[in-house]
PDB file of C-alpha atoms in Angstrom:
ATOM      1  CA  UNK A   1      20.814  64.981  17.211  1.00  0.00           C
ATOM      2  CA  UNK A   2      22.187  62.000  18.993  1.00  0.00           C
ATOM      3  CA  UNK A   3      22.161  62.018  22.536  1.00  0.00           C
ATOM      4  CA  UNK A   4      22.634  60.351  26.081  1.00  0.00           C
ATOM      5  CA  UNK A   5      20.642  61.923  28.900  1.00  0.00           C
ATOM      6  CA  UNK A   6      19.605  61.060  32.509  1.00  0.00           C
ATOM      7  CA  UNK A   7      16.240  61.516  33.928  1.00  0.00           C
ATOM      8  CA  UNK A   8      17.292  62.734  37.368  1.00  0.00           C
ATOM      9  CA  UNK A   9      19.988  65.073  38.511  1.00  0.00           C
ATOM     10  CA  UNK A  10      20.110  63.964  42.097  1.00  0.00           C
ATOM     11  CA  UNK A  11      19.223  60.955  43.766  1.00  0.00           C
ATOM     12  CA  UNK A  12      19.269  60.515  47.709  1.00  0.00           C
ATOM     13  CA  UNK A  13      19.353  57.254  49.120  1.00  0.00           C
ATOM     14  CA  UNK A  14      19.441  55.547  52.727  1.00  0.00           C
ATOM     15  CA  UNK A  15      22.539  53.828  53.577  1.00  0.00           C
ATOM     16  CA  UNK A  16      21.884  49.936  52.860  1.00  0.00           C
ATOM     17  CA  UNK A  17      19.026  50.464  50.377  1.00  0.00           C
ATOM     18  CA  UNK A  18      19.153  49.969  46.849  1.00  0.00           C
ATOM     19  CA  UNK A  19      19.559  52.825  44.236  1.00  0.00           C
ATOM     20  CA  UNK A  20      18.331  52.824  40.581  1.00  0.00           C
ATOM     21  CA  UNK A  21      19.892  55.433  38.433  1.00  0.00           C
ATOM     22  CA  UNK A  22      17.972  55.684  34.652  1.00  0.00           C
ATOM     23  CA  UNK A  23      19.077  56.894  31.393  1.00  0.00           C
ATOM     24  CA  UNK A  24      17.801  57.250  28.388  1.00  0.00           C
ATOM     25  CA  UNK A  25      19.704  57.146  24.824  1.00  0.00           C
ATOM     26  CA  UNK A  26      18.638  57.898  21.048  1.00  0.00           C
ATOM     27  CA  UNK A  27      21.308  56.359  19.233  1.00  0.00           C
ATOM     28  CA  UNK A  28      20.578  52.623  17.984  1.00  0.00           C
ATOM     29  CA  UNK A  29      23.946  52.114  16.543  1.00  0.00           C
ATOM     30  CA  UNK A  30      25.870  52.164  19.521  1.00  0.00           C
ATOM     31  CA  UNK A  31      27.390  48.876  20.469  1.00  0.00           C
ATOM     32  CA  UNK A  32      28.199  49.215  24.101  1.00  0.00           C
ATOM     33  CA  UNK A  33      26.551  51.096  26.888  1.00  0.00           C
ATOM     34  CA  UNK A  34      28.708  51.995  29.921  1.00  0.00           C
ATOM     35  CA  UNK A  35      28.393  53.709  33.396  1.00  0.00           C
ATOM     36  CA  UNK A  36      31.011  55.365  35.108  1.00  0.00           C
ATOM     37  CA  UNK A  37      31.329  56.733  38.377  1.00  0.00           C
ATOM     38  CA  UNK A  38      32.854  60.076  39.165  1.00  0.00           C
ATOM     39  CA  UNK A  39      33.955  61.222  42.492  1.00  0.00           C
ATOM     40  CA  UNK A  40      34.876  64.897  43.230  1.00  0.00           C
ATOM     41  CA  UNK A  41      38.348  65.837  41.806  1.00  0.00           C
ATOM     42  CA  UNK A  42      38.545  62.391  40.036  1.00  0.00           C
ATOM     43  CA  UNK A  43      37.881  61.282  36.331  1.00  0.00           C
ATOM     44  CA  UNK A  44      35.485  58.959  35.546  1.00  0.00           C
ATOM     45  CA  UNK A  45      35.980  55.337  36.621  1.00  0.00           C
ATOM     46  CA  UNK A  46      34.567  52.481  34.788  1.00  0.00           C
ATOM     47  CA  UNK A  47      31.824  50.479  36.735  1.00  0.00           C
ATOM     48  CA  UNK A  48      30.082  48.200  34.295  1.00  0.00           C
ATOM     49  CA  UNK A  49      29.277  47.813  30.559  1.00  0.00           C
ATOM     50  CA  UNK A  50      26.569  46.125  28.319  1.00  0.00           C
ATOM     51  CA  UNK A  51      26.704  45.137  24.836  1.00  0.00           C
ATOM     52  CA  UNK A  52      23.695  46.430  22.952  1.00  0.00           C
ATOM     53  CA  UNK A  53      22.546  42.663  22.067  1.00  0.00           C
ATOM     54  CA  UNK A  54      21.830  42.254  26.029  1.00  0.00           C
ATOM     55  CA  UNK A  55      19.237  43.088  28.416  1.00  0.00           C
ATOM     56  CA  UNK A  56      20.799  42.459  31.866  1.00  0.00           C
ATOM     57  CA  UNK A  57      24.440  42.162  33.239  1.00  0.00           C
ATOM     58  CA  UNK A  58      25.169  41.745  36.646  1.00  0.00           C
ATOM     59  CA  UNK A  59      28.641  42.814  38.309  1.00  0.00           C
ATOM     60  CA  UNK A  60      29.870  43.157  42.159  1.00  0.00           C
ATOM     61  CA  UNK A  61      26.541  44.873  43.705  1.00  0.00           C
ATOM     62  CA  UNK A  62      25.595  46.418  40.360  1.00  0.00           C
ATOM     63  CA  UNK A  63      23.171  45.378  37.911  1.00  0.00           C
ATOM     64  CA  UNK A  64      22.779  47.075  34.278  1.00  0.00           C
ATOM     65  CA  UNK A  65      19.317  46.879  32.690  1.00  0.00           C
ATOM     66  CA  UNK A  66      18.997  47.462  28.742  1.00  0.00           C
ATOM     67  CA  UNK A  67      15.652  48.157  27.167  1.00  0.00           C
ATOM     68  CA  UNK A  68      16.328  48.718  23.548  1.00  0.00           C
ATOM     69  CA  UNK A  69      12.498  49.146  23.002  1.00  0.00           C
ATOM     70  CA  UNK A  70      12.206  52.315  24.754  1.00  0.00           C
ATOM     71  CA  UNK A  71      16.103  53.338  24.470  1.00  0.00           C
ATOM     72  CA  UNK A  72      16.430  53.206  28.053  1.00  0.00           C
ATOM     73  CA  UNK A  73      19.384  51.991  30.497  1.00  0.00           C
ATOM     74  CA  UNK A  74      19.479  51.707  34.171  1.00  0.00           C
ATOM     75  CA  UNK A  75      22.166  51.154  36.826  1.00  0.00           C
ATOM     76  CA  UNK A  76      21.050  49.360  40.045  1.00  0.00           C
ATOM     77  CA  UNK A  77      23.299  49.559  43.192  1.00  0.00           C
ATOM     78  CA  UNK A  78      22.756  46.754  45.668  1.00  0.00           C
ATOM     79  CA  UNK A  79      22.979  48.029  49.476  1.00  0.00           C
ATOM     80  CA  UNK A  80      24.441  51.501  48.589  1.00  0.00           C
ATOM     81  CA  UNK A  81      27.298  52.296  50.878  1.00  0.00           C
ATOM     82  CA  UNK A  82      28.637  55.631  51.510  1.00  0.00           C
ATOM     83  CA  UNK A  83      31.655  54.919  49.211  1.00  0.00           C
ATOM     84  CA  UNK A  84      29.028  55.030  46.364  1.00  0.00           C
ATOM     85  CA  UNK A  85      28.267  58.603  46.940  1.00  0.00           C
ATOM     86  CA  UNK A  86      29.411  60.272  43.371  1.00  0.00           C
ATOM     87  CA  UNK A  87      28.196  61.336  40.256  1.00  0.00           C
ATOM     88  CA  UNK A  88      27.133  58.506  37.829  1.00  0.00           C
ATOM     89  CA  UNK A  89      27.152  58.966  33.906  1.00  0.00           C
ATOM     90  CA  UNK A  90      25.907  56.620  31.332  1.00  0.00           C
ATOM     91  CA  UNK A  91      27.719  56.826  28.282  1.00  0.00           C
ATOM     92  CA  UNK A  92      27.432  55.137  24.686  1.00  0.00           C
ATOM     93  CA  UNK A  93      30.299  53.765  22.746  1.00  0.00           C
ATOM     94  CA  UNK A  94      30.382  53.594  18.767  1.00  0.00           C
ATOM     95  CA  UNK A  95      31.934  50.539  17.442  1.00  0.00           C
ATOM     96  CA  UNK A  96      34.632  52.855  15.659  1.00  0.00           C
ATOM     97  CA  UNK A  97      37.301  54.383  17.796  1.00  0.00           C
ATOM     98  CA  UNK A  98      36.018  53.458  21.242  1.00  0.00           C
ATOM     99  CA  UNK A  99      34.507  57.360  21.215  1.00  0.00           C
ATOM    100  CA  UNK A 100      32.096  57.741  23.980  1.00  0.00           C
ATOM    101  CA  UNK A 101      29.426  59.972  24.411  1.00  0.00           C
ATOM    102  CA  UNK A 102      28.173  60.997  27.786  1.00  0.00           C
ATOM    103  CA  UNK A 103      25.082  62.150  29.472  1.00  0.00           C
ATOM    104  CA  UNK A 104      25.008  64.731  31.919  1.00  0.00           C
ATOM    105  CA  UNK A 105      25.168  62.789  35.047  1.00  0.00           C
ATOM    106  CA  UNK A 106      22.840  61.845  38.099  1.00  0.00           C
ATOM    107  CA  UNK A 107      24.682  62.670  41.602  1.00  0.00           C
ATOM    108  CA  UNK A 108      23.793  59.810  44.320  1.00  0.00           C
ATOM    109  CA  UNK A 109      24.030  61.093  47.768  1.00  0.00           C
ATOM    110  CA  UNK A 110      24.159  58.257  50.273  1.00  0.00           C
ATOM    111  CA  UNK A 111      22.430  59.359  53.876  1.00  0.00           C
ATOM    112  CA  UNK A 112      23.808  57.405  56.987  1.00  0.00           C
TER     113      UNK A 112
ATOM    114  CA  UNK B   1      51.081  53.725  39.595  1.00  0.00           C
ATOM    115  CA  UNK B   2      50.130  52.095  36.347  1.00  0.00           C
ATOM    116  CA  UNK B   3      46.954  54.465  35.255  1.00  0.00           C
ATOM    117  CA  UNK B   4      46.496  57.344  33.316  1.00  0.00           C
ATOM    118  CA  UNK B   5      48.478  60.598  34.435  1.00  0.00           C
ATOM    119  CA  UNK B   6      47.737  64.025  33.727  1.00  0.00           C
ATOM    120  CA  UNK B   7      50.010  66.979  34.428  1.00  0.00           C
ATOM    121  CA  UNK B   8      49.541  69.803  35.573  1.00  0.00           C
ATOM    122  CA  UNK B   9      46.144  68.926  37.799  1.00  0.00           C
ATOM    123  CA  UNK B  10      45.412  72.406  38.047  1.00  0.00           C
ATOM    124  CA  UNK B  11      46.164  75.535  35.901  1.00  0.00           C
ATOM    125  CA  UNK B  12      45.100  79.061  36.036  1.00  0.00           C
ATOM    126  CA  UNK B  13      46.178  81.244  33.328  1.00  0.00           C
ATOM    127  CA  UNK B  14      45.076  84.986  32.088  1.00  0.00           C
ATOM    128  CA  UNK B  15      43.035  85.120  29.013  1.00  0.00           C
ATOM    129  CA  UNK B  16      45.116  85.405  25.720  1.00  0.00           C
ATOM    130  CA  UNK B  17      47.856  83.086  27.074  1.00  0.00           C
ATOM    131  CA  UNK B  18      48.883  79.582  25.839  1.00  0.00           C
ATOM    132  CA  UNK B  19      48.535  76.371  27.898  1.00  0.00           C
ATOM    133  CA  UNK B  20      49.890  72.847  27.236  1.00  0.00           C
ATOM    134  CA  UNK B  21      48.727  69.925  29.155  1.00  0.00           C
ATOM    135  CA  UNK B  22      50.259  66.537  29.029  1.00  0.00           C
ATOM    136  CA  UNK B  23      48.756  63.096  29.154  1.00  0.00           C
ATOM    137  CA  UNK B  24      50.589  59.600  29.879  1.00  0.00           C
ATOM    138  CA  UNK B  25      48.357  56.749  28.878  1.00  0.00           C
ATOM    139  CA  UNK B  26      48.512  53.332  30.516  1.00  0.00           C
ATOM    140  CA  UNK B  27      51.907  52.276  28.627  1.00  0.00           C
ATOM    141  CA  UNK B  28      50.568  49.439  26.414  1.00  0.00           C
ATOM    142  CA  UNK B  29      47.521  51.347  25.351  1.00  0.00           C
ATOM    143  CA  UNK B  30      47.619  52.162  21.681  1.00  0.00           C
ATOM    144  CA  UNK B  31      44.467  54.641  21.899  1.00  0.00           C
ATOM    145  CA  UNK B  32      44.314  57.983  23.547  1.00  0.00           C
ATOM    146  CA  UNK B  33      41.578  60.205  23.915  1.00  0.00           C
ATOM    147  CA  UNK B  34      40.853  63.724  25.040  1.00  0.00           C
ATOM    148  CA  UNK B  35      37.541  65.049  26.846  1.00  0.00           C
ATOM    149  CA  UNK B  36      36.500  68.222  28.110  1.00  0.00           C
ATOM    150  CA  UNK B  37      34.239  68.450  31.058  1.00  0.00           C
ATOM    151  CA  UNK B  38      32.505  71.500  32.307  1.00  0.00           C
ATOM    152  CA  UNK B  39      30.678  71.462  35.759  1.00  0.00           C
ATOM    153  CA  UNK B  40      27.807  69.343  36.011  1.00  0.00           C
ATOM    154  CA  UNK B  41      27.997  68.101  32.483  1.00  0.00           C
ATOM    155  CA  UNK B  42      29.503  64.793  31.161  1.00  0.00           C
ATOM    156  CA  UNK B  43      32.737  64.648  29.412  1.00  0.00           C
ATOM    157  CA  UNK B  44      32.589  65.775  25.724  1.00  0.00           C
ATOM    158  CA  UNK B  45      34.840  64.159  23.404  1.00  0.00           C
ATOM    159  CA  UNK B  46      37.681  66.317  21.751  1.00  0.00           C
ATOM    160  CA  UNK B  47      40.014  64.046  19.917  1.00  0.00           C
ATOM    161  CA  UNK B  48      41.717  60.712  19.680  1.00  0.00           C
ATOM    162  CA  UNK B  49      44.701  59.027  18.521  1.00  0.00           C
ATOM    163  CA  UNK B  50      45.402  55.660  17.705  1.00  0.00           C
ATOM    164  CA  UNK B  51      49.104  55.050  18.171  1.00  0.00           C
ATOM    165  CA  UNK B  52      50.628  58.271  16.548  1.00  0.00           C
ATOM    166  CA  UNK B  53      47.757  59.046  14.042  1.00  0.00           C
ATOM    167  CA  UNK B  54      45.257  61.523  14.886  1.00  0.00           C
ATOM    168  CA  UNK B  55      41.796  59.887  13.634  1.00  0.00           C
ATOM    169  CA  UNK B  56      39.254  62.163  14.477  1.00  0.00           C
ATOM    170  CA  UNK B  57      38.539  65.567  16.172  1.00  0.00           C
ATOM    171  CA  UNK B  58      35.348  66.996  17.265  1.00  0.00           C
ATOM    172  CA  UNK B  59      33.883  70.200  16.104  1.00  0.00           C
ATOM    173  CA  UNK B  60      34.420  71.485  19.721  1.00  0.00           C
ATOM    174  CA  UNK B  61      38.107  71.503  18.795  1.00  0.00           C
ATOM    175  CA  UNK B  62      38.583  75.101  17.472  1.00  0.00           C
ATOM    176  CA  UNK B  63      41.614  75.771  15.542  1.00  0.00           C
ATOM    177  CA  UNK B  64      43.076  77.424  19.008  1.00  0.00           C
ATOM    178  CA  UNK B  65      43.449  73.574  20.044  1.00  0.00           C
ATOM    179  CA  UNK B  66      46.129  71.371  19.020  1.00  0.00           C
ATOM    180  CA  UNK B  67      47.040  67.867  20.214  1.00  0.00           C
ATOM    181  CA  UNK B  68      49.820  65.690  19.240  1.00  0.00           C
ATOM    182  CA  UNK B  69      51.054  62.101  20.205  1.00  0.00           C
ATOM    183  CA  UNK B  70      54.394  62.156  18.618  1.00  0.00           C
ATOM    184  CA  UNK B  71      55.894  58.978  19.338  1.00  0.00           C
ATOM    185  CA  UNK B  72      52.798  57.297  20.369  1.00  0.00           C
ATOM    186  CA  UNK B  73      53.025  57.256  23.812  1.00  0.00           C
ATOM    187  CA  UNK B  74      52.428  60.547  25.597  1.00  0.00           C
ATOM    188  CA  UNK B  75      50.268  63.320  24.375  1.00  0.00           C
ATOM    189  CA  UNK B  76      49.580  66.991  24.666  1.00  0.00           C
ATOM    190  CA  UNK B  77      47.128  69.334  24.257  1.00  0.00           C
ATOM    191  CA  UNK B  78      47.631  73.168  23.539  1.00  0.00           C
ATOM    192  CA  UNK B  79      45.181  75.895  23.764  1.00  0.00           C
ATOM    193  CA  UNK B  80      46.139  79.210  22.294  1.00  0.00           C
ATOM    194  CA  UNK B  81      44.963  82.525  22.976  1.00  0.00           C
ATOM    195  CA  UNK B  82      42.915  81.069  26.029  1.00  0.00           C
ATOM    196  CA  UNK B  83      39.358  82.191  26.476  1.00  0.00           C
ATOM    197  CA  UNK B  84      37.218  82.170  29.426  1.00  0.00           C
ATOM    198  CA  UNK B  85      35.098  79.769  27.939  1.00  0.00           C
ATOM    199  CA  UNK B  86      37.926  77.201  27.760  1.00  0.00           C
ATOM    200  CA  UNK B  87      38.146  77.001  31.638  1.00  0.00           C
ATOM    201  CA  UNK B  88      36.976  73.200  32.489  1.00  0.00           C
ATOM    202  CA  UNK B  89      38.277  70.122  33.211  1.00  0.00           C
ATOM    203  CA  UNK B  90      40.390  68.297  30.641  1.00  0.00           C
ATOM    204  CA  UNK B  91      40.283  64.722  30.845  1.00  0.00           C
ATOM    205  CA  UNK B  92      42.633  62.061  29.065  1.00  0.00           C
ATOM    206  CA  UNK B  93      41.614  58.515  28.437  1.00  0.00           C
ATOM    207  CA  UNK B  94      43.722  55.590  27.093  1.00  0.00           C
ATOM    208  CA  UNK B  95      42.506  52.036  25.684  1.00  0.00           C
ATOM    209  CA  UNK B  96      43.174  49.317  23.777  1.00  0.00           C
ATOM    210  CA  UNK B  97      41.668  49.169  20.302  1.00  0.00           C
ATOM    211  CA  UNK B  98      39.462  46.003  21.478  1.00  0.00           C
ATOM    212  CA  UNK B  99      38.454  47.433  24.839  1.00  0.00           C
ATOM    213  CA  UNK B 100      34.918  48.263  25.632  1.00  0.00           C
ATOM    214  CA  UNK B 101      35.829  51.379  27.905  1.00  0.00           C
ATOM    215  CA  UNK B 102      38.361  53.919  28.381  1.00  0.00           C
ATOM    216  CA  UNK B 103      40.529  54.554  31.213  1.00  0.00           C
ATOM    217  CA  UNK B 104      40.335  58.075  32.587  1.00  0.00           C
ATOM    218  CA  UNK B 105      43.132  60.150  34.236  1.00  0.00           C
ATOM    219  CA  UNK B 106      42.536  62.476  37.087  1.00  0.00           C
ATOM    220  CA  UNK B 107      42.191  65.519  34.514  1.00  0.00           C
ATOM    221  CA  UNK B 108      43.565  68.995  34.240  1.00  0.00           C
ATOM    222  CA  UNK B 109      41.611  71.811  35.719  1.00  0.00           C
ATOM    223  CA  UNK B 110      41.933  75.025  33.790  1.00  0.00           C
ATOM    224  CA  UNK B 111      40.885  78.200  35.030  1.00  0.00           C
ATOM    225  CA  UNK B 112      41.236  81.101  32.233  1.00  0.00           C
ATOM    226  CA  UNK B 113      40.725  84.448  34.357  1.00  0.00           C
TER     227      UNK B 113
END
Protein backbone atom coordinates (compact mmCIF):
# COMPACT_ATOMS: atom_id res chain seq x y z
CA UNK A 1 0.00 0.00 0.00
CA UNK A 2 0.96 3.64 0.07
CA UNK A 3 3.43 4.50 2.77
CA UNK A 4 6.06 6.90 3.93
CA UNK A 5 8.97 5.37 5.78
CA UNK A 6 12.37 6.20 7.16
CA UNK A 7 15.73 4.49 6.76
CA UNK A 8 17.20 4.98 10.25
CA UNK A 9 15.39 4.96 13.57
CA UNK A 10 18.12 6.79 15.55
CA UNK A 11 20.80 9.25 14.51
CA UNK A 12 23.53 10.40 16.91
CA UNK A 13 25.35 13.53 15.87
CA UNK A 14 28.02 15.69 17.44
CA UNK A 15 26.99 19.22 18.27
CA UNK A 16 28.02 21.49 15.44
CA UNK A 17 28.02 18.77 12.81
CA UNK A 18 25.46 18.49 10.05
CA UNK A 19 22.61 15.98 10.28
CA UNK A 20 20.96 14.18 7.42
CA UNK A 21 17.66 12.40 7.92
CA UNK A 22 16.32 10.24 5.11
CA UNK A 23 12.85 9.17 4.13
CA UNK A 24 11.39 6.99 1.37
CA UNK A 25 7.91 7.38 0.01
CA UNK A 26 5.83 5.33 -2.34
CA UNK A 27 2.91 7.53 -3.38
CA UNK A 28 3.73 9.64 -6.42
CA UNK A 29 0.39 11.47 -6.20
CA UNK A 30 1.33 13.58 -3.17
CA UNK A 31 1.62 17.27 -3.87
CA UNK A 32 3.73 18.28 -0.87
CA UNK A 33 6.25 16.61 1.39
CA UNK A 34 6.67 18.00 4.86
CA UNK A 35 9.14 17.55 7.69
CA UNK A 36 7.94 17.75 11.28
CA UNK A 37 9.91 17.86 14.52
CA UNK A 38 8.42 16.36 17.65
CA UNK A 39 9.89 16.94 21.08
CA UNK A 40 8.98 14.78 24.03
CA UNK A 41 5.46 15.48 25.28
CA UNK A 42 4.62 17.85 22.46
CA UNK A 43 2.78 17.71 19.19
CA UNK A 44 4.62 17.69 15.86
CA UNK A 45 6.00 21.06 14.80
CA UNK A 46 6.22 22.07 11.14
CA UNK A 47 9.81 22.56 9.98
CA UNK A 48 9.82 22.86 6.21
CA UNK A 49 7.97 21.55 3.20
CA UNK A 50 8.67 21.03 -0.46
CA UNK A 51 6.31 20.92 -3.37
CA UNK A 52 6.43 17.79 -5.47
CA UNK A 53 7.62 19.69 -8.56
CA UNK A 54 10.73 20.98 -6.77
CA UNK A 55 13.95 19.18 -5.88
CA UNK A 56 15.42 21.45 -3.22
CA UNK A 57 14.22 24.00 -0.72
CA UNK A 58 16.19 25.82 1.95
CA UNK A 59 15.11 27.29 5.23
CA UNK A 60 16.94 28.54 8.26
CA UNK A 61 19.65 25.90 8.92
CA UNK A 62 17.53 23.28 7.15
CA UNK A 63 17.44 22.03 3.59
CA UNK A 64 15.02 19.53 2.14
CA UNK A 65 15.92 17.53 -0.95
CA UNK A 66 13.43 15.60 -3.03
CA UNK A 67 14.47 12.92 -5.51
CA UNK A 68 11.37 11.83 -7.36
CA UNK A 69 13.25 9.31 -9.47
CA UNK A 70 13.96 7.12 -6.47
CA UNK A 71 11.13 8.50 -4.30
CA UNK A 72 13.50 9.75 -1.65
CA UNK A 73 13.29 12.75 0.66
CA UNK A 74 15.95 14.06 3.01
CA UNK A 75 16.27 16.75 5.65
CA UNK A 76 19.64 18.33 6.26
CA UNK A 77 20.21 20.27 9.46
CA UNK A 78 23.29 22.46 9.46
CA UNK A 79 25.37 22.96 12.60
CA UNK A 80 23.17 20.73 14.73
CA UNK A 81 22.41 22.14 18.16
CA UNK A 82 21.23 20.50 21.39
CA UNK A 83 17.79 21.99 20.76
CA UNK A 84 17.57 19.92 17.60
CA UNK A 85 17.32 16.73 19.64
CA UNK A 86 13.88 15.35 18.83
CA UNK A 87 12.07 12.85 16.65
CA UNK A 88 11.72 13.90 13.03
CA UNK A 89 8.93 12.73 10.78
CA UNK A 90 8.46 13.08 7.09
CA UNK A 91 4.90 13.30 5.88
CA UNK A 92 3.21 13.47 2.54
CA UNK A 93 0.18 15.56 1.78
CA UNK A 94 -2.53 14.64 -0.63
CA UNK A 95 -4.05 17.64 -2.34
CA UNK A 96 -7.58 16.82 -1.26
CA UNK A 97 -8.18 17.75 2.35
CA UNK A 98 -4.59 18.37 3.46
CA UNK A 99 -4.55 14.93 5.07
CA UNK A 100 -1.05 13.89 6.06
CA UNK A 101 0.49 10.42 5.94
CA UNK A 102 3.44 10.09 8.30
CA UNK A 103 6.38 7.75 8.45
CA UNK A 104 7.72 6.12 11.60
CA UNK A 105 10.19 8.80 12.68
CA UNK A 106 13.92 9.20 13.25
CA UNK A 107 15.24 10.16 16.66
CA UNK A 108 18.10 12.64 16.53
CA UNK A 109 20.39 12.73 19.55
CA UNK A 110 22.85 15.61 19.72
CA UNK A 111 26.00 14.89 21.70
CA UNK A 112 27.75 17.82 23.37
CA UNK B 1 -1.52 31.45 23.35
CA UNK B 2 -3.05 31.33 19.87
CA UNK B 3 -2.05 27.79 18.97
CA UNK B 4 -4.10 24.61 18.96
CA UNK B 5 -5.11 23.55 22.45
CA UNK B 6 -6.32 20.19 23.69
CA UNK B 7 -7.97 19.12 26.90
CA UNK B 8 -7.26 17.12 28.93
CA UNK B 9 -3.54 16.57 28.39
CA UNK B 10 -3.66 13.22 30.12
CA UNK B 11 -6.48 10.78 30.76
CA UNK B 12 -6.37 7.47 32.59
CA UNK B 13 -9.49 5.38 32.35
CA UNK B 14 -10.58 1.84 33.00
CA UNK B 15 -11.44 -0.46 30.17
CA UNK B 16 -15.07 -0.17 29.18
CA UNK B 17 -15.44 3.47 30.20
CA UNK B 18 -16.24 6.30 27.78
CA UNK B 19 -13.90 9.24 27.33
CA UNK B 20 -14.22 12.55 25.54
CA UNK B 21 -11.45 14.86 24.39
CA UNK B 22 -11.70 18.44 23.28
CA UNK B 23 -9.73 20.37 20.69
CA UNK B 24 -9.74 24.12 20.15
CA UNK B 25 -8.12 24.95 16.79
CA UNK B 26 -6.43 28.16 15.76
CA UNK B 27 -9.37 30.53 15.56
CA UNK B 28 -9.49 31.29 11.85
CA UNK B 29 -8.72 27.75 10.71
CA UNK B 30 -11.59 26.05 8.93
CA UNK B 31 -10.03 22.58 8.79
CA UNK B 32 -9.60 20.41 11.85
CA UNK B 33 -7.98 16.98 11.99
CA UNK B 34 -7.71 14.18 14.52
CA UNK B 35 -4.72 11.85 14.51
CA UNK B 36 -3.68 9.00 16.77
CA UNK B 37 -0.07 8.33 17.64
CA UNK B 38 1.34 5.28 19.39
CA UNK B 39 4.81 5.13 20.89
CA UNK B 40 7.57 5.30 18.32
CA UNK B 41 5.19 5.71 15.41
CA UNK B 42 4.11 8.65 13.32
CA UNK B 43 0.63 10.08 13.72
CA UNK B 44 -2.14 8.22 11.91
CA UNK B 45 -5.02 10.11 10.39
CA UNK B 46 -8.42 9.47 11.95
CA UNK B 47 -10.81 12.09 10.58
CA UNK B 48 -11.12 15.68 9.46
CA UNK B 49 -13.65 18.46 9.33
CA UNK B 50 -14.06 21.42 7.08
CA UNK B 51 -16.08 23.86 9.13
CA UNK B 52 -18.74 21.68 10.76
CA UNK B 53 -18.81 19.01 8.06
CA UNK B 54 -16.94 15.76 8.68
CA UNK B 55 -15.49 15.04 5.27
CA UNK B 56 -13.36 11.96 5.75
CA UNK B 57 -13.02 9.15 8.24
CA UNK B 58 -10.24 6.61 8.36
CA UNK B 59 -11.00 2.91 8.62
CA UNK B 60 -9.10 3.19 11.93
CA UNK B 61 -12.11 5.08 13.29
CA UNK B 62 -14.24 2.19 14.50
CA UNK B 63 -17.89 2.62 15.46
CA UNK B 64 -16.78 3.18 19.06
CA UNK B 65 -15.23 6.48 17.98
CA UNK B 66 -17.21 9.58 17.15
CA UNK B 67 -16.08 13.09 16.41
CA UNK B 68 -18.06 16.27 16.21
CA UNK B 69 -17.48 19.90 15.37
CA UNK B 70 -20.95 21.32 15.91
CA UNK B 71 -20.33 25.00 15.26
CA UNK B 72 -17.27 24.75 13.09
CA UNK B 73 -14.98 25.85 15.91
CA UNK B 74 -13.94 23.38 18.66
CA UNK B 75 -14.20 19.64 18.19
CA UNK B 76 -14.72 16.66 20.46
CA UNK B 77 -13.57 13.09 20.02
CA UNK B 78 -15.42 10.48 22.03
CA UNK B 79 -14.36 6.89 22.51
CA UNK B 80 -17.00 4.55 23.87
CA UNK B 81 -16.27 1.31 25.70
CA UNK B 82 -12.54 1.94 25.73
CA UNK B 83 -10.15 -0.94 25.13
CA UNK B 84 -6.50 -1.25 26.08
CA UNK B 85 -5.60 -0.92 22.42
CA UNK B 86 -7.02 2.59 22.47
CA UNK B 87 -4.10 3.73 24.63
CA UNK B 88 -2.30 6.32 22.54
CA UNK B 89 -1.69 10.02 22.07
CA UNK B 90 -4.62 11.71 20.36
CA UNK B 91 -3.49 14.72 18.39
CA UNK B 92 -5.59 17.49 16.97
CA UNK B 93 -4.40 19.73 14.16
CA UNK B 94 -5.88 22.62 12.25
CA UNK B 95 -5.23 24.48 9.04
CA UNK B 96 -6.73 26.77 6.48
CA UNK B 97 -7.86 25.15 3.25
CA UNK B 98 -4.88 26.51 1.32
CA UNK B 99 -2.21 25.71 3.91
CA UNK B 100 0.45 23.18 3.04
CA UNK B 101 0.98 21.91 6.56
CA UNK B 102 -1.15 21.53 9.63
CA UNK B 103 -0.57 22.99 13.08
CA UNK B 104 -0.69 20.41 15.82
CA UNK B 105 -1.81 20.69 19.41
CA UNK B 106 0.08 19.11 22.31
CA UNK B 107 -2.12 16.02 22.29
CA UNK B 108 -4.14 14.09 24.86
CA UNK B 109 -2.40 11.00 26.18
CA UNK B 110 -4.94 8.26 26.90
CA UNK B 111 -4.08 5.29 29.08
CA UNK B 112 -6.64 2.52 29.33
CA UNK B 113 -6.04 0.20 32.28
